[in-house]
């Protein structure tokens, strides 16, 4: 899972914390089911439940109410039926949406960097202009896309040829072997002319 900002990280941490707490509550409610059956049996026999049993019921009920209120805030106030499995489903869907948004944004950041590359010494360098046109097209496409696809996952995971091009342009700390591997892959995937230009420092990212 990839998070792109402190705000995203905080949001994901809150959701994961609530999911974990909800799972523990679910386990406690399962245990409480046995307690409630005992209470019902005692009431049938005319015996009041023990103070400990009553306290357990009250404690878990209060814990669920507080958890449900926090879940509602995380979900933006969207009404969710106060049934634990329903709330867990809503939180899991929200966690998935946050994760997808973070991955999409990371992919978009790569595309925006590619579209910002500059060729040193000429107004236009066709191999670079070609991939920049492609990157801008993907930015427009991904902005309104619902869900993820293989290209977004590849960009977000650092495995796309455009990631390799940026690595060749920006990463000055690669070992000789790593540099040669990246250089060869850029040449194979994007084109030798662009790989040579990047390797010679003719392609750069402003402010880097």
Short mmCIF file of C-alpha atoms in Angstrom, two decimals:
data_model
loop_
_atom_site.label_atom_id
_atom_site.label_comp_id
_atom_site.label_asym_id
_atom_site.label_seq_id
_atom_site.Cartn_x
_atom_site.Cartn_y
_atom_site.Cartn_z
CA UNK A 1 0.00 0.00 0.00
CA UNK A 2 1.28 3.43 -1.01
CA UNK A 3 0.36 6.75 0.72
CA UNK A 4 1.18 10.04 -0.94
CA UNK A 5 0.72 12.62 1.80
CA UNK A 6 0.58 13.01 5.59
CA UNK A 7 -3.15 13.63 5.30
CA UNK A 8 -3.61 10.36 3.40
CA UNK A 9 -1.45 8.56 5.96
CA UNK A 10 -3.50 9.92 8.87
CA UNK A 11 -6.77 8.97 7.17
CA UNK A 12 -5.58 5.44 6.40
CA UNK A 13 -4.23 5.02 9.95
CA UNK A 14 -7.58 6.08 11.43
CA UNK A 15 -9.52 3.69 9.22
CA UNK A 16 -7.19 0.76 9.90
CA UNK A 17 -7.41 1.47 13.64
CA UNK A 18 -11.21 1.45 13.51
CA UNK A 19 -11.23 -1.76 11.47
CA UNK A 20 -8.98 -3.48 14.02
CA UNK A 21 -11.10 -2.20 16.90
CA UNK A 22 -14.26 -3.35 15.10
CA UNK A 23 -12.84 -6.85 14.69
CA UNK A 24 -12.11 -6.97 18.43
CA UNK A 25 -15.64 -5.74 19.17
CA UNK A 26 -17.03 -8.43 16.91
CA UNK A 27 -15.11 -11.05 18.85
CA UNK A 28 -16.35 -9.64 22.16
CA UNK A 29 -19.92 -9.58 20.90
CA UNK A 30 -19.58 -13.24 19.94
CA UNK A 31 -18.44 -14.02 23.47
CA UNK A 32 -21.20 -11.84 24.85
CA UNK A 33 -23.76 -13.92 22.96
CA UNK A 34 -22.96 -16.80 25.28
CA UNK A 35 -23.29 -14.52 28.29
CA UNK A 36 -26.69 -13.28 27.11
CA UNK A 37 -27.90 -16.84 26.70
CA UNK A 38 -26.89 -17.50 30.28
CA UNK A 39 -28.74 -14.36 31.39
CA UNK A 40 -31.86 -15.45 29.52
CA UNK A 41 -31.65 -18.89 31.12
CA UNK A 42 -31.32 -17.38 34.59
CA UNK A 43 -34.25 -15.03 33.98
CA UNK A 44 -36.38 -17.99 32.87
CA UNK A 45 -35.58 -19.62 36.19
CA UNK A 46 -36.50 -16.45 38.06
CA UNK A 47 -32.92 -15.58 39.00
CA UNK A 48 -31.52 -12.09 38.29
CA UNK A 49 -28.33 -11.91 36.23
CA UNK A 50 -25.09 -11.48 38.12
CA UNK A 51 -23.71 -7.92 38.39
CA UNK A 52 -20.69 -9.00 36.34
CA UNK A 53 -22.84 -10.14 33.41
CA UNK A 54 -24.87 -6.94 33.42
CA UNK A 55 -21.66 -4.88 33.56
CA UNK A 56 -20.24 -6.74 30.55
CA UNK A 57 -23.34 -6.03 28.50
CA UNK A 58 -23.27 -2.32 29.40
CA UNK A 59 -19.52 -2.05 28.73
CA UNK A 60 -19.70 -3.61 25.26
CA UNK A 61 -22.79 -1.58 24.38
CA UNK A 62 -21.03 1.68 25.28
CA UNK A 63 -17.88 0.61 23.42
CA UNK A 64 -19.93 -0.08 20.30
CA UNK A 65 -21.74 3.28 20.52
CA UNK A 66 -18.46 5.20 20.77
CA UNK A 67 -16.90 3.16 17.95
CA UNK A 68 -19.94 3.70 15.72
CA UNK A 69 -19.82 7.47 16.29
CA UNK A 70 -16.15 7.61 15.31
CA UNK A 71 -16.83 5.45 12.25
CA UNK A 72 -19.60 7.84 11.17
CA UNK A 73 -17.17 10.77 11.40
CA UNK A 74 -14.55 8.90 9.34
CA UNK A 75 -17.20 8.09 6.74
CA UNK A 76 -18.11 11.76 6.45
CA UNK A 77 -21.41 11.52 8.28
CA UNK A 78 -22.87 9.05 5.78
CA UNK A 79 -25.66 7.21 7.64
CA UNK A 80 -24.64 3.62 8.28
CA UNK A 81 -26.96 1.16 9.96
CA UNK A 82 -25.67 0.69 13.54
CA UNK A 83 -24.98 -3.00 12.98
CA UNK A 84 -21.35 -3.94 13.41
CA UNK A 85 -20.91 -6.00 10.19
CA UNK A 86 -22.51 -3.19 8.14
CA UNK A 87 -20.18 -0.59 9.63
CA UNK A 88 -17.16 -2.84 9.06
CA UNK A 89 -18.19 -3.23 5.41
CA UNK A 90 -18.49 0.56 5.03
CA UNK A 91 -15.10 1.13 6.67
CA UNK A 92 -13.45 -1.50 4.45
CA UNK A 93 -14.93 0.16 1.34
CA UNK A 94 -13.61 3.52 2.58
CA UNK A 95 -10.16 2.03 3.21
CA UNK A 96 -10.13 0.62 -0.33
CA UNK A 97 -11.15 4.00 -1.77
CA UNK A 98 -8.34 5.76 0.15
CA UNK A 99 -5.81 3.21 -1.05
CA UNK A 100 -6.96 3.53 -4.66
CA UNK A 101 -6.82 7.34 -4.47
CA UNK A 102 -3.28 7.19 -3.08
CA UNK A 103 -2.10 4.81 -5.81
CA UNK A 104 -3.77 6.87 -8.52
CA UNK A 105 -2.17 10.07 -7.21
CA UNK A 106 1.27 8.45 -7.10
CA UNK A 107 0.84 7.35 -10.73
CA UNK A 108 -0.32 10.86 -11.67
CA UNK A 109 2.77 12.33 -9.99
CA UNK A 110 5.01 10.19 -12.22
CA UNK A 111 3.11 11.27 -15.34
CA UNK A 112 3.29 14.93 -14.31
CA UNK A 113 7.05 14.65 -13.85
CA UNK A 114 7.42 13.05 -17.28
CA UNK A 115 5.31 15.79 -18.85
CA UNK A 116 7.59 18.39 -17.18
CA UNK A 117 10.87 17.00 -18.57
CA UNK A 118 12.88 19.41 -20.71
CA UNK A 119 15.33 18.70 -23.55
CA UNK A 120 18.47 20.76 -23.19
CA UNK A 121 19.57 22.64 -26.28
CA UNK A 122 16.51 22.59 -28.55
CA UNK A 123 12.90 23.69 -28.58
CA UNK A 124 11.65 20.20 -29.33
CA UNK A 125 12.99 16.67 -29.21
CA UNK A 126 10.48 14.38 -30.90
CA UNK A 127 11.15 11.21 -28.83
CA UNK A 128 10.54 13.21 -25.63
CA UNK A 129 7.54 15.10 -27.06
CA UNK A 130 5.95 11.78 -28.05
CA UNK A 131 6.00 10.28 -24.56
CA UNK A 132 4.94 13.58 -23.01
CA UNK A 133 1.89 13.66 -25.27
CA UNK A 134 1.14 10.10 -24.14
CA UNK A 135 1.63 11.04 -20.45
CA UNK A 136 -0.74 14.00 -20.73
CA UNK A 137 -3.34 11.74 -22.35
CA UNK A 138 -3.07 9.29 -19.47
CA UNK A 139 -3.39 12.11 -16.92
CA UNK A 140 -6.69 13.16 -18.50
CA UNK A 141 -7.89 9.55 -18.65
CA UNK A 142 -6.93 8.56 -15.11
CA UNK A 143 -8.31 11.74 -13.52
CA UNK A 144 -11.91 10.58 -14.03
CA UNK A 145 -11.34 6.83 -13.95
CA UNK A 146 -13.17 4.72 -11.39
CA UNK A 147 -10.97 1.97 -10.00
CA UNK A 148 -7.43 1.09 -11.02
CA UNK A 149 -5.86 -0.56 -14.04
CA UNK A 150 -2.52 -2.26 -14.74
CA UNK A 151 -0.88 0.95 -15.99
CA UNK A 152 -1.75 2.87 -12.81
CA UNK A 153 -0.48 0.00 -10.66
CA UNK A 154 2.73 -0.20 -12.71
CA UNK A 155 3.36 3.55 -12.42
CA UNK A 156 2.54 3.61 -8.70
CA UNK A 157 4.74 0.56 -8.09
CA UNK A 158 7.72 2.06 -9.94
CA UNK A 159 7.73 -0.60 -12.66
CA UNK A 160 6.57 1.37 -15.70
CA UNK A 161 9.08 2.45 -18.40
CA UNK A 162 8.33 6.07 -17.44
CA UNK A 163 9.55 5.33 -13.90
CA UNK A 164 12.77 4.00 -15.41
CA UNK A 165 13.19 7.11 -17.55
CA UNK A 166 12.82 9.34 -14.49
CA UNK A 167 15.29 7.14 -12.62
CA UNK A 168 17.81 7.51 -15.44
CA UNK A 169 17.32 11.30 -15.42
CA UNK A 170 17.23 11.89 -11.65
CA UNK A 171 19.04 9.12 -9.79
CA UNK A 172 22.76 9.92 -9.60
CA UNK A 173 23.48 7.28 -6.94
CA UNK A 174 22.91 4.11 -9.01
CA UNK A 175 25.69 1.57 -9.20
CA UNK A 176 27.24 0.96 -12.62
CA UNK A 177 25.36 -2.31 -13.00
CA UNK A 178 22.03 -0.76 -12.01
CA UNK A 179 22.62 2.21 -14.30
CA UNK A 180 23.39 -0.08 -17.25
CA UNK A 181 20.25 -2.15 -16.58
CA UNK A 182 18.02 0.93 -16.39
CA UNK A 183 19.64 2.46 -19.48
CA UNK A 184 19.08 -0.71 -21.51
CA UNK A 185 15.45 -1.05 -20.39
CA UNK A 186 14.68 2.59 -21.27
CA UNK A 187 16.21 2.03 -24.71
CA UNK A 188 14.18 -1.14 -25.24
CA UNK A 189 10.87 0.19 -23.88
CA UNK A 190 10.88 3.86 -24.93
CA UNK A 191 13.57 4.23 -27.56
CA UNK A 192 17.34 4.39 -27.83
CA UNK A 193 17.45 8.07 -28.81
CA UNK A 194 15.68 9.06 -25.60
CA UNK A 195 17.82 6.71 -23.50
CA UNK A 196 21.01 8.25 -24.93
CA UNK A 197 19.75 11.81 -24.40
CA UNK A 198 18.81 11.04 -20.78
CA UNK A 199 22.13 9.30 -20.15
CA UNK A 200 24.05 12.32 -21.54
CA UNK A 201 22.13 14.73 -19.33
CA UNK A 202 20.33 16.31 -22.28
CA UNK A 203 16.95 15.56 -20.64
CA UNK A 204 16.34 17.07 -17.21
CA UNK A 205 13.61 17.98 -14.78
CA UNK A 206 13.58 21.68 -13.85
CA UNK A 207 14.44 22.45 -10.22
CA UNK A 208 16.22 19.12 -9.80
#
